[in-house]
Coordinates of C-alpha atoms in Angstrom, one line a residue:
X1 CA -30.9 -14.7 19.3
X2 CA -34.7 -15.4 20.2
X3 CA -37.1 -17.0 18.1
X4 CA -38.9 -14.1 17.0
X5 CA -35.7 -12.5 16.1
X6 CA -34.5 -15.6 13.9
X7 CA -37.8 -16.0 12.0
X8 CA -37.3 -12.1 11.1
X9 CA -34.0 -12.2 10.1
X10 CA -34.7 -15.6 7.9
X11 CA -37.8 -14.1 6.5
X12 CA -35.5 -11.1 5.1
X13 CA -32.8 -13.8 4.1
X14 CA -35.4 -15.6 2.0
X15 CA -36.5 -12.4 0.4
X16 CA -32.8 -11.8 -0.5
X17 CA -32.7 -14.8 -2.0
X18 CA -35.3 -14.9 -4.2
X19 CA -34.4 -11.5 -5.3
X20 CA -30.8 -12.8 -6.3
X21 CA -32.6 -15.3 -8.9
X22 CA -29.7 -17.4 -10.1
X23 CA -27.1 -15.4 -8.8
X24 CA -26.2 -18.2 -6.2
X25 CA -27.8 -21.4 -8.7
X26 CA -24.8 -23.1 -9.5
X27 CA -21.0 -23.0 -10.3
X28 CA -21.8 -22.2 -13.9
X29 CA -22.4 -18.3 -12.7
X30 CA -19.4 -15.8 -12.5
X31 CA -19.1 -12.6 -10.2
X32 CA -20.4 -9.9 -12.1
X33 CA -17.8 -7.4 -12.9
X34 CA -17.8 -3.5 -12.0
X35 CA -14.9 -3.4 -14.5
X36 CA -11.8 -5.6 -15.4
X37 CA -10.2 -7.0 -18.3
X38 CA -12.8 -9.4 -19.1
X39 CA -15.0 -12.3 -17.4
X40 CA -13.6 -14.7 -14.9
X41 CA -13.5 -17.3 -17.1
X42 CA -11.6 -15.6 -19.9
X43 CA -8.6 -13.7 -19.0
X44 CA -6.5 -12.2 -21.9
X45 CA -3.2 -13.7 -22.5
X46 CA -0.5 -11.4 -23.3
X47 CA 0.1 -13.8 -26.8
X48 CA -3.2 -12.5 -28.1
X49 CA -4.4 -15.6 -27.6
X50 CA -7.7 -16.4 -25.6
X51 CA -7.9 -18.0 -21.8
X52 CA -5.2 -18.6 -19.8
X53 CA -4.9 -22.3 -20.0
X54 CA -1.2 -22.2 -18.9
X55 CA 0.3 -21.1 -15.8
X56 CA 2.9 -18.3 -16.0
X57 CA 5.9 -19.8 -14.3
X58 CA 7.5 -17.2 -11.2
X59 CA 10.6 -15.2 -11.9
X60 CA 12.4 -17.7 -9.7
X61 CA 12.3 -20.3 -12.8
X62 CA 10.1 -22.6 -10.6
X63 CA 6.5 -24.0 -11.9
X64 CA 3.7 -22.2 -10.4
X65 CA 2.4 -24.7 -8.0
X66 CA -0.8 -26.7 -7.9
X67 CA -3.3 -27.4 -4.9
X68 CA -0.7 -30.2 -3.6
X69 CA 1.9 -27.7 -3.1
X70 CA -0.5 -24.3 -2.0
X71 CA 0.1 -24.5 1.7
X72 CA -1.5 -21.8 3.8
X73 CA 1.1 -19.4 5.3
X74 CA 1.3 -19.9 9.2
X75 CA -0.9 -17.2 9.8
X76 CA -3.6 -17.0 12.5
X77 CA -6.2 -16.2 10.4
X78 CA -6.1 -19.4 8.5
X79 CA -4.7 -21.8 11.0
X80 CA -7.2 -24.9 12.3
X81 CA -10.2 -23.5 10.4
X82 CA -11.4 -26.9 10.4
X83 CA -11.7 -27.3 14.4
X84 CA -14.5 -25.0 14.8
X85 CA -17.5 -26.9 16.4
X86 CA -20.5 -24.9 15.9
X87 CA -23.0 -27.7 16.9
X88 CA -25.9 -28.9 14.6
X89 CA -28.4 -26.7 13.2
X90 CA -31.1 -25.6 15.6
X91 CA -33.4 -23.7 13.5
X92 CA -37.3 -23.5 14.3
X93 CA -39.6 -25.8 12.2
X94 CA -41.5 -25.0 9.4
X95 CA -38.7 -22.4 8.3
X96 CA -38.4 -21.8 4.7
X97 CA -35.9 -24.2 2.9
X98 CA -33.9 -21.8 1.5
X99 CA -33.0 -20.7 4.5
X100 CA -32.4 -23.7 6.3
X101 CA -29.9 -24.8 3.7
X102 CA -28.2 -21.2 4.2
X103 CA -27.9 -21.5 7.7
X104 CA -26.7 -25.2 7.1
X105 CA -23.8 -24.2 4.8
X106 CA -22.7 -21.6 7.2
X107 CA -22.5 -23.8 10.0
X108 CA -20.2 -26.2 7.5
X109 CA -18.3 -23.4 6.0
X110 CA -15.2 -25.2 5.2
X111 CA -17.1 -27.9 3.5
X112 CA -17.9 -27.4 -0.8
X113 CA -21.9 -27.2 -1.6
X114 CA -23.3 -27.4 -4.8
X115 CA -24.4 -23.9 -5.2
X116 CA -20.6 -22.5 -4.5
X117 CA -19.1 -20.5 -7.2
X118 CA -15.5 -21.7 -8.1
X119 CA -13.3 -20.5 -10.6
X120 CA -13.2 -22.3 -14.0
X121 CA -10.4 -25.1 -14.1
X122 CA -8.4 -22.8 -17.0
X123 CA -8.0 -19.9 -14.2
X124 CA -7.0 -22.2 -11.3
X125 CA -3.2 -22.2 -12.8
X126 CA -3.1 -18.5 -12.6
X127 CA -4.6 -18.3 -9.2
X128 CA -2.1 -20.8 -7.7
X129 CA 0.6 -18.6 -9.4
X130 CA -0.8 -15.6 -7.9
X131 CA -1.2 -17.2 -4.5
X132 CA 2.9 -18.2 -4.0
X133 CA 3.9 -15.0 -5.7
X134 CA 2.3 -13.2 -2.7
X135 CA 3.6 -15.6 -0.5
X136 CA 7.1 -15.2 -1.6
X137 CA 6.4 -10.8 -1.2
X138 CA 5.5 -11.7 1.8
X139 CA 8.4 -13.2 3.0
X140 CA 10.5 -10.8 1.0
X141 CA 9.1 -7.5 2.8
X142 CA 8.9 -8.9 5.7
X143 CA 5.4 -9.9 7.8
X144 CA 4.9 -6.7 9.6
X145 CA 5.4 -4.6 6.6
X146 CA 3.4 -6.9 4.2
X147 CA -0.1 -5.8 6.3
X148 CA 0.5 -2.4 5.4
X149 CA 1.3 -2.7 1.7
X150 CA -0.7 -1.6 -1.0
X151 CA -1.5 -2.4 -4.4
X152 CA 1.0 -0.3 -6.7
X153 CA 3.9 -0.8 -3.6
X154 CA 3.2 -4.9 -4.1
X155 CA 3.7 -4.8 -8.0
X156 CA 6.7 -2.4 -7.8
X157 CA 8.6 -4.5 -5.2
X158 CA 7.8 -7.7 -7.0
X159 CA 9.5 -6.5 -10.0
X160 CA 12.5 -4.9 -8.5
X161 CA 13.3 -8.3 -6.3
X162 CA 14.1 -11.6 -8.6
X163 CA 13.3 -13.6 -5.4
X164 CA 9.4 -12.6 -6.0
X165 CA 9.3 -12.1 -9.8
X166 CA 7.0 -9.5 -11.7
X167 CA 3.3 -10.4 -11.6
X168 CA 2.4 -11.6 -14.8
X169 CA -0.7 -9.7 -16.6
X170 CA -3.0 -12.8 -15.8
X171 CA -2.4 -12.8 -12.3
X172 CA -2.8 -8.8 -12.5
X173 CA -6.0 -9.5 -14.6
X174 CA -7.2 -12.0 -12.1
X175 CA -6.6 -9.8 -9.1
X176 CA -8.1 -6.7 -10.8
X177 CA -11.3 -9.0 -11.6
X178 CA -11.7 -10.5 -8.3
X179 CA -11.6 -7.2 -6.3
X180 CA -13.7 -5.2 -8.4
X181 CA -16.4 -8.2 -8.7
X182 CA -19.4 -8.4 -6.6
X183 CA -18.8 -10.5 -3.8
X184 CA -22.7 -11.2 -3.4
X185 CA -22.3 -13.2 -6.5
X186 CA -20.7 -16.0 -4.5
X187 CA -23.0 -15.5 -1.6
X188 CA -20.9 -12.6 0.8
X189 CA -23.3 -10.4 1.6
X190 CA -21.2 -7.8 3.5
X191 CA -20.7 -4.5 2.9
X192 CA -17.6 -3.0 1.0
X193 CA -15.8 -0.1 3.2
X194 CA -12.7 -0.1 0.7
X195 CA -13.5 0.5 -3.1
X196 CA -10.2 1.1 -4.6
X197 CA -7.7 -1.3 -5.3
X198 CA -4.8 1.1 -5.0
X199 CA -6.2 2.1 -1.6
X200 CA -2.8 2.6 1.0
X201 CA -2.5 2.9 4.6
X202 CA -0.1 5.7 5.9
X203 CA 2.2 4.7 8.5
X204 CA 1.4 7.9 10.4
X205 CA -2.0 6.4 10.6
X206 CA -1.2 3.2 12.2
X207 CA 0.5 1.8 15.7
X208 CA 2.4 -1.1 16.0
X209 CA 1.4 -3.0 19.2
X210 CA 4.4 -4.2 21.3
X211 CA 5.0 -7.5 21.6
X212 CA 2.1 -8.6 19.1
X213 CA 3.2 -8.3 15.5
X214 CA 0.0 -6.3 14.6
X215 CA -0.8 -3.0 14.2
X216 CA -4.1 -1.2 14.9
X217 CA -5.5 2.1 13.7
X218 CA -4.9 5.3 15.7
X219 CA -7.4 6.8 17.0
X220 CA -10.6 5.0 18.5
X221 CA -9.0 1.5 17.4
X222 CA -6.2 2.0 19.4
X223 CA -7.8 3.6 22.8
X224 CA -10.2 0.8 22.2
X225 CA -7.3 -2.1 22.1
X226 CA -4.9 -0.2 24.9
X227 CA -8.4 0.0 27.2
X228 CA -9.3 -3.7 26.6
X229 CA -5.6 -4.3 27.4
X230 CA -5.6 -2.3 30.4
X231 CA -8.8 -4.0 32.0
X232 CA -8.1 -7.7 31.0
X233 CA -4.2 -7.7 31.4
X234 CA -1.7 -10.0 29.5
X235 CA -3.9 -12.6 29.0
X236 CA -5.7 -11.0 26.1
X237 CA -3.5 -10.8 22.8
X238 CA -4.3 -8.7 19.5
X239 CA -4.5 -11.8 16.8
X240 CA -5.0 -9.8 13.9
X241 CA -5.3 -5.9 13.4
X242 CA -4.9 -3.7 10.2
X243 CA -4.8 -5.6 7.1
X244 CA -4.2 -3.8 3.8
X245 CA -5.7 -4.8 -0.1
X246 CA -2.7 -7.2 -0.5
X247 CA -2.8 -8.8 2.9
X248 CA -6.2 -9.6 2.3
X249 CA -5.8 -10.9 -1.1
X250 CA -3.2 -13.1 0.3
X251 CA -5.4 -14.8 3.0
X252 CA -8.2 -15.0 0.7
X253 CA -6.4 -16.4 -2.6
X254 CA -4.8 -18.8 -0.2
X255 CA -7.9 -20.2 0.9
X256 CA -9.5 -20.4 -2.4
X257 CA -6.4 -22.2 -4.0
X258 CA -6.5 -24.5 -1.3
X259 CA -9.9 -25.4 -2.1
X260 CA -9.7 -25.8 -5.9
X261 CA -10.5 -22.0 -6.8
X262 CA -13.6 -22.2 -4.6
X263 CA -14.5 -18.6 -4.1
X264 CA -17.8 -19.0 -2.0
X265 CA -16.1 -21.5 0.3
X266 CA -13.3 -19.0 0.8
X267 CA -15.5 -16.1 1.7
X268 CA -17.4 -17.7 4.3
X269 CA -14.6 -17.8 6.4
X270 CA -12.3 -14.8 5.1
X271 CA -13.8 -11.5 3.6
X272 CA -12.9 -10.9 0.1
X273 CA -10.4 -8.1 -0.6
X274 CA -11.7 -4.9 -0.3
X275 CA -14.8 -6.4 2.0
X276 CA -13.0 -6.6 5.1
X277 CA -13.3 -4.0 8.2
X278 CA -10.0 -4.8 9.3
X279 CA -8.9 -2.4 6.6
X280 CA -10.5 0.6 8.0
X281 CA -10.6 -0.2 12.0
X282 CA -11.6 -3.7 13.4
X283 CA -9.4 -6.2 14.8
X284 CA -9.4 -9.6 16.1
X285 CA -8.3 -10.5 20.0
X286 CA -7.6 -13.9 21.9
X287 CA -6.6 -15.6 24.8
X288 CA -2.9 -16.0 25.7
X289 CA -1.8 -19.6 25.0
X290 CA -5.2 -21.0 23.0
X291 CA -3.2 -20.8 20.0
X292 CA -6.0 -21.3 16.6
X293 CA -8.7 -22.3 18.9
X294 CA -8.9 -18.0 19.3
X295 CA -10.4 -18.8 15.6
X296 CA -13.1 -21.1 16.5
X297 CA -16.5 -20.9 18.5
X298 CA -14.5 -22.7 21.2
X299 CA -13.0 -18.9 22.0
X300 CA -16.6 -18.4 23.5
X301 CA -15.8 -20.6 26.5
X302 CA -12.4 -18.7 27.7
X303 CA -12.2 -16.3 30.5
X304 CA -11.3 -13.4 28.0
X305 CA -14.2 -13.8 25.9
X306 CA -16.6 -13.8 28.8
X307 CA -15.0 -10.6 30.6
X308 CA -15.1 -8.8 27.1
X309 CA -18.8 -9.8 26.8
X310 CA -19.2 -8.4 30.7
X311 CA -17.3 -5.3 29.8
X312 CA -19.9 -4.8 26.5
X313 CA -16.9 -5.0 24.1
X314 CA -18.6 -8.0 22.6
X315 CA -20.5 -6.1 19.7
X316 CA -20.3 -8.7 16.8
X317 CA -19.9 -7.7 13.3
X318 CA -20.4 -11.4 12.4
X319 CA -22.8 -13.3 14.9
X320 CA -23.8 -16.6 15.4
X321 CA -26.4 -17.5 11.8
X322 CA -25.9 -13.7 10.6
X323 CA -27.3 -13.4 7.1
X324 CA -24.3 -12.0 5.7
X325 CA -22.8 -15.0 4.3
X326 CA -19.9 -15.4 6.9
X327 CA -19.1 -17.4 9.7
X328 CA -19.7 -16.8 13.3
X329 CA -16.8 -14.4 14.7
X330 CA -16.8 -14.2 18.4
X331 CA -13.1 -12.7 18.5
X332 CA -13.7 -9.8 16.0
X333 CA -13.7 -6.8 17.9
X334 CA -16.5 -4.3 15.8
X335 CA -15.1 -0.5 16.4
X336 CA -18.0 1.7 16.1
X337 CA -16.3 4.5 13.5
X338 CA -15.8 1.5 11.5

């Protein structure tokens, strides 16, 4: 962006940060709840005791895993995020310190920062348990179907299959609280297109793209993808399409779990559940054979990106140095109706 536009955006961000007061001040601050079973630091226990200091054991009989065992699934949205190379911060001299710190943080999105919001230690065992259970649920129902799985159906399937095991009251409380929390409290300033935890995706409203393992919504999203495919040929791939509430939860919790419950760090590269525009129409594209680099700024050097830019399809939802608390995403196709 040019200097004038950068300064305008920077000033807006500075005013927003100032208005937030202590919302981003330090790890003691917790997301403000719209509703839920209690503050994130003190989920109710089914036995009536306060807190959730011990982790519920999954139905499989295996203990809930901690950070060492919380391996992210081999999902394109999570692979090799450490390989992004955004370069050193190049901000105009004299810019507000808060804005400079913000941009520094966003360029190093996968590094913890002092102002990050992290779940209290007594909640991390529940976080790990819920993350592991979602992984088992995805393997049980299949990766394709899991993209469309709603919350209510996920709870029913988990209860039905011993290989998954029913969600514990603590896990359900954490899911509820995280969904209804105001994500701006831990740095995510984007809109929330899905406000219902129990939102569903009817199968008639989506189209499974042959050979891609992903869905796009019928209507404009499908027409946009098919036009891109027709113009660019087989070198363009659909790397991520429709993602329902539970898929977004699995991605977000996996990231947070791998970093000790750091919600701010997770939100810099993965929209919190309910905040992802993949839930209503957006999708990701990449260069065939480019692998995990499709999810880094290196994608901008590919022939596919340059061609998309020439054709006018690169209307970025999360451009470089955006003020939404989201990393640069040049691979994310913004569908107009979304």
